[in-house]
XYZ file of C-alpha atoms in Angstrom:
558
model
C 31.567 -9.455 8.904
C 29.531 -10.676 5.798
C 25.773 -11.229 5.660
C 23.805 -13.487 3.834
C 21.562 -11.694 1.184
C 18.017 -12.193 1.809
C 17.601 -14.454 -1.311
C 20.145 -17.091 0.292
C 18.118 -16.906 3.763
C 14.333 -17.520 1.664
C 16.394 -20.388 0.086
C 17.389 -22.083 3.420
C 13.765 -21.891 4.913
C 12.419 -24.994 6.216
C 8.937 -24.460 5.260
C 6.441 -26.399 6.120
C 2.977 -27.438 3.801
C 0.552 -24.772 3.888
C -1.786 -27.183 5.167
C 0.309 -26.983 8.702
C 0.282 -23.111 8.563
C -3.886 -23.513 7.811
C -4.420 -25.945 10.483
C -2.774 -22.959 13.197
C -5.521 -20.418 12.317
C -8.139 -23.466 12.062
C -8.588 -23.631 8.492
C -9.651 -27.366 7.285
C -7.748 -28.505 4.193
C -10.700 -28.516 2.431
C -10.795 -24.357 2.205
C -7.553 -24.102 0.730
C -6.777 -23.640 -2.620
C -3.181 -24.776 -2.689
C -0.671 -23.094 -5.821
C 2.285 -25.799 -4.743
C 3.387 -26.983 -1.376
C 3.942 -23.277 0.399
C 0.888 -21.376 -0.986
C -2.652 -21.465 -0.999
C -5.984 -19.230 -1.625
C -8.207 -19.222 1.985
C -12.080 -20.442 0.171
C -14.656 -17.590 0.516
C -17.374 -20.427 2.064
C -14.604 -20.530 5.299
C -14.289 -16.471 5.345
C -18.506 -16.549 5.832
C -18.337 -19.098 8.525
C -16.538 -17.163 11.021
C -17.642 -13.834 10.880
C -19.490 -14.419 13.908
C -16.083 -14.756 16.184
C -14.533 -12.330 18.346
C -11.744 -9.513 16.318
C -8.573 -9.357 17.803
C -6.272 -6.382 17.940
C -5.171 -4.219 14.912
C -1.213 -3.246 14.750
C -0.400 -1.009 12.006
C 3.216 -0.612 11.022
C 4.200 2.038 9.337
C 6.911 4.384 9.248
C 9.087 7.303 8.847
C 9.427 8.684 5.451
C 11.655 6.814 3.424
C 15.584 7.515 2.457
C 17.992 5.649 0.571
C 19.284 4.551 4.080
C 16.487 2.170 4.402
C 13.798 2.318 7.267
C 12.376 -1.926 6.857
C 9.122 -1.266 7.621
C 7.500 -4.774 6.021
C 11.194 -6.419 7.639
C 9.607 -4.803 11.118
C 6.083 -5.857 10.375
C 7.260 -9.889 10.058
C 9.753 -9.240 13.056
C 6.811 -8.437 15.157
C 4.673 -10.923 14.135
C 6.882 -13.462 14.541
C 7.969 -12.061 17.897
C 3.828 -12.306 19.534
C 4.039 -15.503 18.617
C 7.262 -16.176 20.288
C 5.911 -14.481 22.922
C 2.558 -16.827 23.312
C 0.259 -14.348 21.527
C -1.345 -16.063 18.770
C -1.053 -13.659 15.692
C -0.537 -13.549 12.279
C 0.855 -10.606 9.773
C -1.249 -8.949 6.755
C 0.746 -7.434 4.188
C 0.470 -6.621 0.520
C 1.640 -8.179 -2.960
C 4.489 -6.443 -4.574
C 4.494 -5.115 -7.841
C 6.518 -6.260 -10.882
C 7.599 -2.771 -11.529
C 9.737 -1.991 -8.442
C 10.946 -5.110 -8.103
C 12.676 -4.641 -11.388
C 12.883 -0.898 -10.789
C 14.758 0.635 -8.068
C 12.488 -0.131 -5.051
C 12.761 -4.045 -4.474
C 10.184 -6.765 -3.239
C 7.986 -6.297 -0.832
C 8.915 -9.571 1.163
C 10.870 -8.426 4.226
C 14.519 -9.021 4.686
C 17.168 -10.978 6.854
C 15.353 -13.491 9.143
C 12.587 -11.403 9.371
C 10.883 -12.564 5.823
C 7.721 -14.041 4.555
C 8.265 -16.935 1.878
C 8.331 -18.328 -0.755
C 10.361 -14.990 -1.461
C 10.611 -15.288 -4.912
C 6.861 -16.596 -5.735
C 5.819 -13.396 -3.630
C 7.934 -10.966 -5.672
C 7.095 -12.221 -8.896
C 3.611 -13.865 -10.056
C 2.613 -15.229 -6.634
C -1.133 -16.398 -7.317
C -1.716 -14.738 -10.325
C -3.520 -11.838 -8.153
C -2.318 -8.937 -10.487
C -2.437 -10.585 -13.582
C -6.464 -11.255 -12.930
C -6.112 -7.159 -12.029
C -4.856 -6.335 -15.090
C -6.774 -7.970 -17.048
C -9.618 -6.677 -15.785
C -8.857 -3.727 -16.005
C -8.168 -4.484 -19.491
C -11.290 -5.696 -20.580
C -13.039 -2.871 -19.480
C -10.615 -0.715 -21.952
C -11.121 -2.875 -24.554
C -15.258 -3.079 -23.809
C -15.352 0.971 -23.990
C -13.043 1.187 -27.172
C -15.635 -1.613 -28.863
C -18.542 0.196 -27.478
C -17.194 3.030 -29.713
C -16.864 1.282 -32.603
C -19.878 -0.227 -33.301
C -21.915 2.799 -33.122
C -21.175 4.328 -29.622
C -24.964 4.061 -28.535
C -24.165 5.690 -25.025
C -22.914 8.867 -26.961
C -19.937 9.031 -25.403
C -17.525 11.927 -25.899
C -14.778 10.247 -26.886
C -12.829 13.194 -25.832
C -13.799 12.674 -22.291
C -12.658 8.673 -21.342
C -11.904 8.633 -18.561
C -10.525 5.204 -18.510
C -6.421 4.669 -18.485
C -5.041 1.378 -19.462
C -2.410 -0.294 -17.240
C 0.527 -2.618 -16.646
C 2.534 -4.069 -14.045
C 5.682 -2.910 -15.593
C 7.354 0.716 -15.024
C 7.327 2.072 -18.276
C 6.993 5.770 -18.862
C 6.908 5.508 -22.330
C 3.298 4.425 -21.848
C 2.144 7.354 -19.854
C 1.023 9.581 -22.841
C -0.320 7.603 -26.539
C -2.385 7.864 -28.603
C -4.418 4.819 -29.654
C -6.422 3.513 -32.226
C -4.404 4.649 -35.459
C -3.813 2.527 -38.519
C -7.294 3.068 -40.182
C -11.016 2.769 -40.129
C -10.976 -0.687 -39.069
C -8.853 0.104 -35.547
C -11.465 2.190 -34.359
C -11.180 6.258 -33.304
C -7.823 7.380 -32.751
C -8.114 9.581 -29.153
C -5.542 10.087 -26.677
C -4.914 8.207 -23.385
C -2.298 6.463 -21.314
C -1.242 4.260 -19.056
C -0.813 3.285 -14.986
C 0.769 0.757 -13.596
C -1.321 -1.730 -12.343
C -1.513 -0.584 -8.326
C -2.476 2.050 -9.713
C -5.830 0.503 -11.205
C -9.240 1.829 -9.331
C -9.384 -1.993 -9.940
C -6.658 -2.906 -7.461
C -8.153 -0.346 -4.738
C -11.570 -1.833 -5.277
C -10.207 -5.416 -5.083
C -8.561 -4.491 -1.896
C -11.677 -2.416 -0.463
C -14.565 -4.813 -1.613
C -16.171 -7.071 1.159
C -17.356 -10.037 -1.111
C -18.049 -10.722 -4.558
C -21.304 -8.834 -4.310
C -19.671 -5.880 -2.889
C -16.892 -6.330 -5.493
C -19.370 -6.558 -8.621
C -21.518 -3.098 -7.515
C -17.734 -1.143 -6.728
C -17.032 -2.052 -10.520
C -20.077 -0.948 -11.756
C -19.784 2.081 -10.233
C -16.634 2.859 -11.889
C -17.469 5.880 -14.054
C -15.463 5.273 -17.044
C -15.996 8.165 -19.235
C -18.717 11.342 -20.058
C -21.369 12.277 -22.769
C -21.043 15.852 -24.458
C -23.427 17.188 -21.736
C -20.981 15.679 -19.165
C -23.260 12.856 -18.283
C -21.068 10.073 -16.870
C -20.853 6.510 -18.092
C -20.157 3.831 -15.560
C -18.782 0.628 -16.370
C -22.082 -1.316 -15.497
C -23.373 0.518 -19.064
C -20.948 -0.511 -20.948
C -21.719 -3.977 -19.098
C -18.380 -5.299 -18.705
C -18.839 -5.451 -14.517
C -19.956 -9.129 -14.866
C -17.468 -10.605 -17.022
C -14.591 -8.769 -14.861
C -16.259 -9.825 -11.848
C -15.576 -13.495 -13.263
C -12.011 -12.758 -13.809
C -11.197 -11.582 -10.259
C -13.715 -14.578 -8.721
C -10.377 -16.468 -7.340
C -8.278 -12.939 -7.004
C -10.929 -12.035 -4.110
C -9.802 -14.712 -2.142
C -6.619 -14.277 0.599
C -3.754 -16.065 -0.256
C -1.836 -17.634 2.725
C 1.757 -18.447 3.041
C 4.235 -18.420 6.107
C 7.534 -16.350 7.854
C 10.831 -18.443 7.874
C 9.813 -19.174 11.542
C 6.323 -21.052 9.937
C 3.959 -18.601 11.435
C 0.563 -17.881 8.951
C 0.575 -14.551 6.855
C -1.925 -13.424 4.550
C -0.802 -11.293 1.655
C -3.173 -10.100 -0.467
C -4.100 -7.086 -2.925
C -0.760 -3.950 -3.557
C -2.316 -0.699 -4.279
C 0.833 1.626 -4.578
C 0.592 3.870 -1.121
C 2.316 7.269 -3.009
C -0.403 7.082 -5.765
C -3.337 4.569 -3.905
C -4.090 3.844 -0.448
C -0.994 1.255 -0.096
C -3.233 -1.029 2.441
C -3.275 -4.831 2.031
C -7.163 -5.797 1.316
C -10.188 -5.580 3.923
C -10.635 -8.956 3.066
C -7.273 -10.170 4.600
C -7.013 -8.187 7.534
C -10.926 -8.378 8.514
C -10.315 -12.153 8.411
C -7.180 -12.405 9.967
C -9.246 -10.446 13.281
C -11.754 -13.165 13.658
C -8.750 -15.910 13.305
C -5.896 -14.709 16.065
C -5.441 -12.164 18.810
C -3.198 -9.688 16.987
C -3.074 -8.816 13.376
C -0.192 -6.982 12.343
C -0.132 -5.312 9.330
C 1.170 -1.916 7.779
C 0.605 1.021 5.444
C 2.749 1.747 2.911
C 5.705 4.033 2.499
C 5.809 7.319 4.900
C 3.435 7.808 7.959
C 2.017 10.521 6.135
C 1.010 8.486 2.977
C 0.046 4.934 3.880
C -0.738 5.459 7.511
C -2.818 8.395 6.952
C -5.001 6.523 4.085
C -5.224 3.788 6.679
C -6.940 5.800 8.990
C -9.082 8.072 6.717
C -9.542 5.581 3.842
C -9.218 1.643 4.939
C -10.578 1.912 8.209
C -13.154 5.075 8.066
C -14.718 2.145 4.924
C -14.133 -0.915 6.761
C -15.228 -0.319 10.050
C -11.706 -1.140 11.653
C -9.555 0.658 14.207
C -5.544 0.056 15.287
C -4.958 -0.838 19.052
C -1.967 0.501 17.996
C 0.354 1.853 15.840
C 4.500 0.969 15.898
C 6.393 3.859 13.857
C 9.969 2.420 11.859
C 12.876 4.559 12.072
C 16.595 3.887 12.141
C 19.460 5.437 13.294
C 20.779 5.707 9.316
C 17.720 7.350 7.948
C 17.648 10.108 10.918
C 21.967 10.884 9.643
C 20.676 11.262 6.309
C 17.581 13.387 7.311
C 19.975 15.384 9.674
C 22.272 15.952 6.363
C 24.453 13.189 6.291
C 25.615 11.502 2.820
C 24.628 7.472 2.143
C 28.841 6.952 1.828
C 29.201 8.276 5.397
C 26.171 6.353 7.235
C 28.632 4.017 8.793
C 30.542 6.289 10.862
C 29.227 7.351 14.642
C 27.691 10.812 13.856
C 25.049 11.584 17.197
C 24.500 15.337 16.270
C 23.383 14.224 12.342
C 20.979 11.518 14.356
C 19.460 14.949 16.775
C 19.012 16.928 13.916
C 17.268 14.424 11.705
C 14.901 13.194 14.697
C 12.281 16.039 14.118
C 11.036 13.612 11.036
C 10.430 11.162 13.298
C 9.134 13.553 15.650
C 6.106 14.795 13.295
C 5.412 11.177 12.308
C 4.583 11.237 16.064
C 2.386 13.871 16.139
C 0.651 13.253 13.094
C -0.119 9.613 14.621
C -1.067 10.637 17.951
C -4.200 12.919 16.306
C -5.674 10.107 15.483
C -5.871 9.129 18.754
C -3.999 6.044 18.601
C -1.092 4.963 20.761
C 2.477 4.844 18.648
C 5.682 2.916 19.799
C 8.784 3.676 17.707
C 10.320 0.661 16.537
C 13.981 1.487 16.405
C 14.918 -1.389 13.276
C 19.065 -2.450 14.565
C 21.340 -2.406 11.945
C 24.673 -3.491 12.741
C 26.329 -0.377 12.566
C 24.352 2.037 14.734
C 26.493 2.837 18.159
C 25.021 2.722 21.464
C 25.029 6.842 21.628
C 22.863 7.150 18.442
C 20.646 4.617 19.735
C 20.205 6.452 22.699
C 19.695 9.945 21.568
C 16.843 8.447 19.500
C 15.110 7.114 22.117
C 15.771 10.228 24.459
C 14.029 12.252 21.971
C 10.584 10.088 21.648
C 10.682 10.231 24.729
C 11.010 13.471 24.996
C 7.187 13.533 22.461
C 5.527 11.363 24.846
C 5.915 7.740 23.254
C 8.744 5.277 23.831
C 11.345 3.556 20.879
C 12.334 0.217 21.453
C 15.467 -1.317 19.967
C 14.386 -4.608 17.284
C 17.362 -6.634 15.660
C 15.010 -9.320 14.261
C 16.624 -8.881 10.600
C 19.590 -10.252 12.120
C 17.945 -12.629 15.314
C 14.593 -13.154 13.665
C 11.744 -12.998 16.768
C 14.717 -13.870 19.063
C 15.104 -10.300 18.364
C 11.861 -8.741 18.063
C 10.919 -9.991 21.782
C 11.223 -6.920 23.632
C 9.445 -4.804 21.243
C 6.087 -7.392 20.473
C 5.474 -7.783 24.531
C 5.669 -4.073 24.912
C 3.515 -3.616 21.193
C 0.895 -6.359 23.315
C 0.476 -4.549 26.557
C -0.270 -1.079 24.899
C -2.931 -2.917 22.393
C -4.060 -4.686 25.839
C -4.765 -1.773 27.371
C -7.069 -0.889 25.327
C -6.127 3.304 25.135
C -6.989 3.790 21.615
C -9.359 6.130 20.998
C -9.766 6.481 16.873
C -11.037 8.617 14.558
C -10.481 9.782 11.097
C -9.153 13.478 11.019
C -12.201 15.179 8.969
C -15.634 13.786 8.937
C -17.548 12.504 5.622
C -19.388 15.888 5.397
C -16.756 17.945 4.948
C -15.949 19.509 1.794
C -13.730 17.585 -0.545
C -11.612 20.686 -1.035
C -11.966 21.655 2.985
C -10.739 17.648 3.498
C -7.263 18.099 0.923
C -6.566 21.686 2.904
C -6.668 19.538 6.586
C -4.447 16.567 5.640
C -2.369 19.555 3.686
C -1.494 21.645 6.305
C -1.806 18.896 9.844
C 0.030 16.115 8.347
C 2.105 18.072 6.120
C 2.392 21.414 7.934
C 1.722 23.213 4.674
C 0.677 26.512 4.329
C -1.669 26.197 1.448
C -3.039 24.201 -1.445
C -2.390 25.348 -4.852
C -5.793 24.297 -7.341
C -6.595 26.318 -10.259
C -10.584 27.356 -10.598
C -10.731 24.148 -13.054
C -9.851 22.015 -10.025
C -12.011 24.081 -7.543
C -14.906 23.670 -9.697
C -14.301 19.828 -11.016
C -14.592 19.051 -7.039
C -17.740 21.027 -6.806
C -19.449 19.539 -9.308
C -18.366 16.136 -7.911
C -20.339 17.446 -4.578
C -23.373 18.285 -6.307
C -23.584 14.603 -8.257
C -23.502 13.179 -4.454
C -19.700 12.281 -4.061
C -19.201 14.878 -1.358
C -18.700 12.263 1.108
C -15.845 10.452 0.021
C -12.790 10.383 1.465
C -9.607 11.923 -0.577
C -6.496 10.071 -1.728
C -3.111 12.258 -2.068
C -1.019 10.974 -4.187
C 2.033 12.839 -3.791
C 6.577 11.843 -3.022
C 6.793 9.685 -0.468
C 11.144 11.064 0.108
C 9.070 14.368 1.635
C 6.362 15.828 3.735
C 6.385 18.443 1.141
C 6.281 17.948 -2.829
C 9.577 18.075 -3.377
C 11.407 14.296 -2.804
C 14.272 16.395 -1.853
C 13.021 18.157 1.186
C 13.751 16.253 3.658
C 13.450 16.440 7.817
C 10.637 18.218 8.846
C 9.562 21.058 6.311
C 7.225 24.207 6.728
C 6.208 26.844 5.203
C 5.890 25.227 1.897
C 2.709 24.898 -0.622
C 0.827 21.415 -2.069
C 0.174 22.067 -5.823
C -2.529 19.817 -6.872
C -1.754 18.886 -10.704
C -5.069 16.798 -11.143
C -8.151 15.358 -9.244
C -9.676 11.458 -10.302
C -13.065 10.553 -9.543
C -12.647 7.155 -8.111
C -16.692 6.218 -7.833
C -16.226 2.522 -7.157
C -13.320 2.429 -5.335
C -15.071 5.332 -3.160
C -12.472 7.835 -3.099
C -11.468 10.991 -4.824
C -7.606 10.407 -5.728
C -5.800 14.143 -5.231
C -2.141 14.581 -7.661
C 0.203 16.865 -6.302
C 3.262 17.429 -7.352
C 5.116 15.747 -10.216
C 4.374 12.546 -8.769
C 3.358 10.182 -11.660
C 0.579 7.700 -12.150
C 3.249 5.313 -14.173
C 6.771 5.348 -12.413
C 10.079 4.913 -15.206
C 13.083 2.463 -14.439
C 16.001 4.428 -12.928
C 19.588 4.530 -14.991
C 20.701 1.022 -13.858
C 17.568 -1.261 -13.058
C 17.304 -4.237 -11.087
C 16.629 -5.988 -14.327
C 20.017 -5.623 -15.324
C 21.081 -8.095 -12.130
C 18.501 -10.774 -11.910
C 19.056 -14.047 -13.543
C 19.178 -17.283 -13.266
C 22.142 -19.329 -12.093
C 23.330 -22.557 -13.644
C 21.467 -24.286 -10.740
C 17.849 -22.717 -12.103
C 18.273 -20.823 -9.082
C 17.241 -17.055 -9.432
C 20.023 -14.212 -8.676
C 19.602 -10.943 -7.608
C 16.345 -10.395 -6.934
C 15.981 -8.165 -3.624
């Protein structure tokens, strides 16, 4: 039996005007910046006026670690949303923005799939609002501002050797990650070398998506230390005084964009910090106001439980003052064969030992959530080829860790098919069990606080950091940063380092390549591994596929 791609199912959508979607959540016309019929910008006047209601519950979705099989964790985050509502519940989902780069890459959009989708589809995987350009730009200007700072006499003394400032684009393109700049002659300034990120990469983005108001956004990006003197003084971006002029260009960026599932319920997506290199949360913005306008919020961290969820908990909510009723855990019957050594050509056939001895993935995904002392439902995401026996021996095995996996086809039944899972996901955030906190406290020692997400949500044995490293995070401590929480960027494919360890690994070692002050964004980013900073296209992109038909119709984008 064929499917319809999840392009053709955004194109039959009856949407409705994003006034109708405002006018559910109680948003007057007059606070929304419309971009066309099906998208608009929530006004930062409306945000102020109800901070003063009630929050509603949190529901993070996240997941198990990725495989080529496919897990659908954003496809499981609309399916539930969609399925409170059918339910009664009045909720709404929070998710991010998806970057250029995947979606021309290897990873896709970021827009769900089958009937379980936010639209417009296409809008949402390419420019949407305009959110990441104003990002990059930013960012940008701030590169540029240092570079001229430089040039016409350097007045701060900057060591020129110590900039700390990348450049980025929304593009993977590894040819970027190493340059030099600034060659061709006096007149193009001081050669030096530097590099670039992609954009949700930029301290920018994370800022953006941490910030509670312009105020709050314009005194994170002054803090941004952008480079050091020769007596390792550091420079922040408010003396270079480019903090204003970027604040300007992210003025409309700040504000949550709204648009609406193929079943016309609201859905704020807003900010994309990558979750393997950033904290891969939606912004504080969104979901903060999305509490004081339903009952339930769904929203989810990116990639692996052990990347996006655990930044959730220790970053997003130890900063914003938020905790999950909640948490729902993706797995499917496909990704536990591969994890349990099955090839992607064979997925299709019945294989219930593979599914057993891939579970233990799913398993530590458990554990890891439960010491946070939040609740976690599996959602087991249908696809159409999983028999009844798989099924079952996943759900005999969370049961088996104390927790319960519920069966969701909404990809192919939309809420229809999400029903059972969102009125069990409402009684446990009803019940009000959660009892959250972060898994090391601010005082801890930034090195002490890599070595406990290291070895209890990994299971490592050790962290590898040359003395450099050791002492770069002392000093850190001493200039009054000790507090921060850390931000691993590391594979998502693994608990481990290496993307092709897969299951449940132990005994194995984090090397930490490099540590990033991230002053504004108020985080100290940790790289382990050979994980990079600026991702490459694979051998055949997505680029290669997408087009436009002779309707004007776009083709092959995810």
């Amino acid at each position: 039996m064929s499917y319809k791609s999840d392009i053709e199912i955004a194109r039959e959508a009856k949407k409705r005007p994003i006034q109708e979607i405002g006018d559910k959540l109680g948003i007057p016309t007059e606070h929304l910046l419309p971009f066309g019929h099906d998208k608009a910008k929530v006004s930062q006047d409306f945000i102020n006026s109800v901070q003063s209601n009630d929050d509603g519950k949190l529901i993070l979705v996240t997941a198990i670690n990725p495989t080529p099989a496919g897990e659908g964790k954003t496809t499981t985050t609309v399916g539930l949303g969609d399925g409170l509502n059918r339910i009664g519940k009045k909720a709404m989902v929070c998710i991010r923005e998806a970057s250029l780069g995947p979606n021309f890459g290897m990873k896709g959009g970021a827009a769900g799939g089958g009937y379980a989708q936010i639209v417009p589809m296409e809008d949402m995987n390419l420019h949407f609002t305009g959110d990441f350009h104003a990002i990059t730009s930013a960012h940008s200007l701030l590169s540029a501002m240092i570079d001229n700072h430089i040039y016409w006499g350097n007045e701060l003394a900057i060591d020129e050797r110590r900039v700390a400032w990348r450049r980025v684009v929304d593009m993977n393109d590894r040819a970027l990650r190493d340059i030099v700049c600034s060659l061709g002659g006096v007149s193009n300034g001081f050669p030096r070398q530097t590099g670039y990120d992609i954009t949700v990469a930029s301290e920018v983005m994370a800022i953006l998506c941490l910030a509670d108001n312009l105020e709050d956004l314009q005194k994170r990006l002054g803090d941004i230390i952008v480079a050091y003197t020769r007596e390792r003084t550091p420079i922040y971006c408010r003396d270079i005084g480019a903090d204003g002029a970027m604040t300007v260009l992210l003025k409309d960026a700040m504000q949550p964009n709204l648009v609406q599932t193929l079943e016309n319920n609201p859905a704020f997506v807003h900010g994309g910090p990558f979750a393997n290199i950033a904290h891969g949360c939606n912004s504080v913005i969104a979901t903060k106001t999305a509490l004081k306008l339903t009952d339930y919020v769904v929203t989810e961290a990116g990639f692996g439980a052990d990347l996006g969820a655990e930044k959730f908990m220790n970053i997003k909510c130890r900063k914003a003052g938020i905790a999950p009723s909640v948490v729902v855990l993706v797995a499917t019957v496909r990704a536990m064969k591969m994890n349990g050594g099955v090839a992607k050509a064979d997925l299709g056939a019945e294989n219930v030992d593979a599914v057993k001895a891939g579970c233990p993935n799913l398993g530590r995904h458990i554990e890891n959530l439960k010491s946070f002392g939040v609740p976690v439902v599996v959602a087991i995401n249908h696809f159409v080829t999983d028999t009844d026996a798989e099924v079952q021996a996943v759900k005999d095995y969370v049961a088996e860790h104390g927790s319960e996996a519920i069966v969701s086809r909404h990809w192919e039944l939309g809420s229809e098919g999400s029903e059972a899972l969102a009125k069990r996901v409402a009684e446990v955030a009803d019940a009000d069990v959660a009892a959250f906190a972060p898994i090391y406290p601010d005082e801890m020692p930034l090195f002490e606080k890599i070595e406990t997400i290291a070895k209890r949500i990994y299971r490592a044995d050790e962290v590898l950091a040359d003395k450099k490293i050791r002492n770069q995070l002392r000093d850190w401590e001493e200039a009054g940063y000790g507090n921060l929480p850390v931000c691993m960027a590391k594979t998502q494919y693994s608990f481990s380092t290496d993307p092709n360890l897969r299951g449940a690994p132990t005994g194995h070692s984090v090397p930490v390549r490099e540590v990033r002050l991230s002053a504004g964004a108020g985080f100290i980013v940790v790289v382990c591994g050979e994980i990079m900073t600026m991702p490459g296209l694979p051998r055949q992109p997505a680029a290669l596929t997408i087009g436009l038909n002779a309707e004007g119709e776009i083709e092959g984008l995810f």
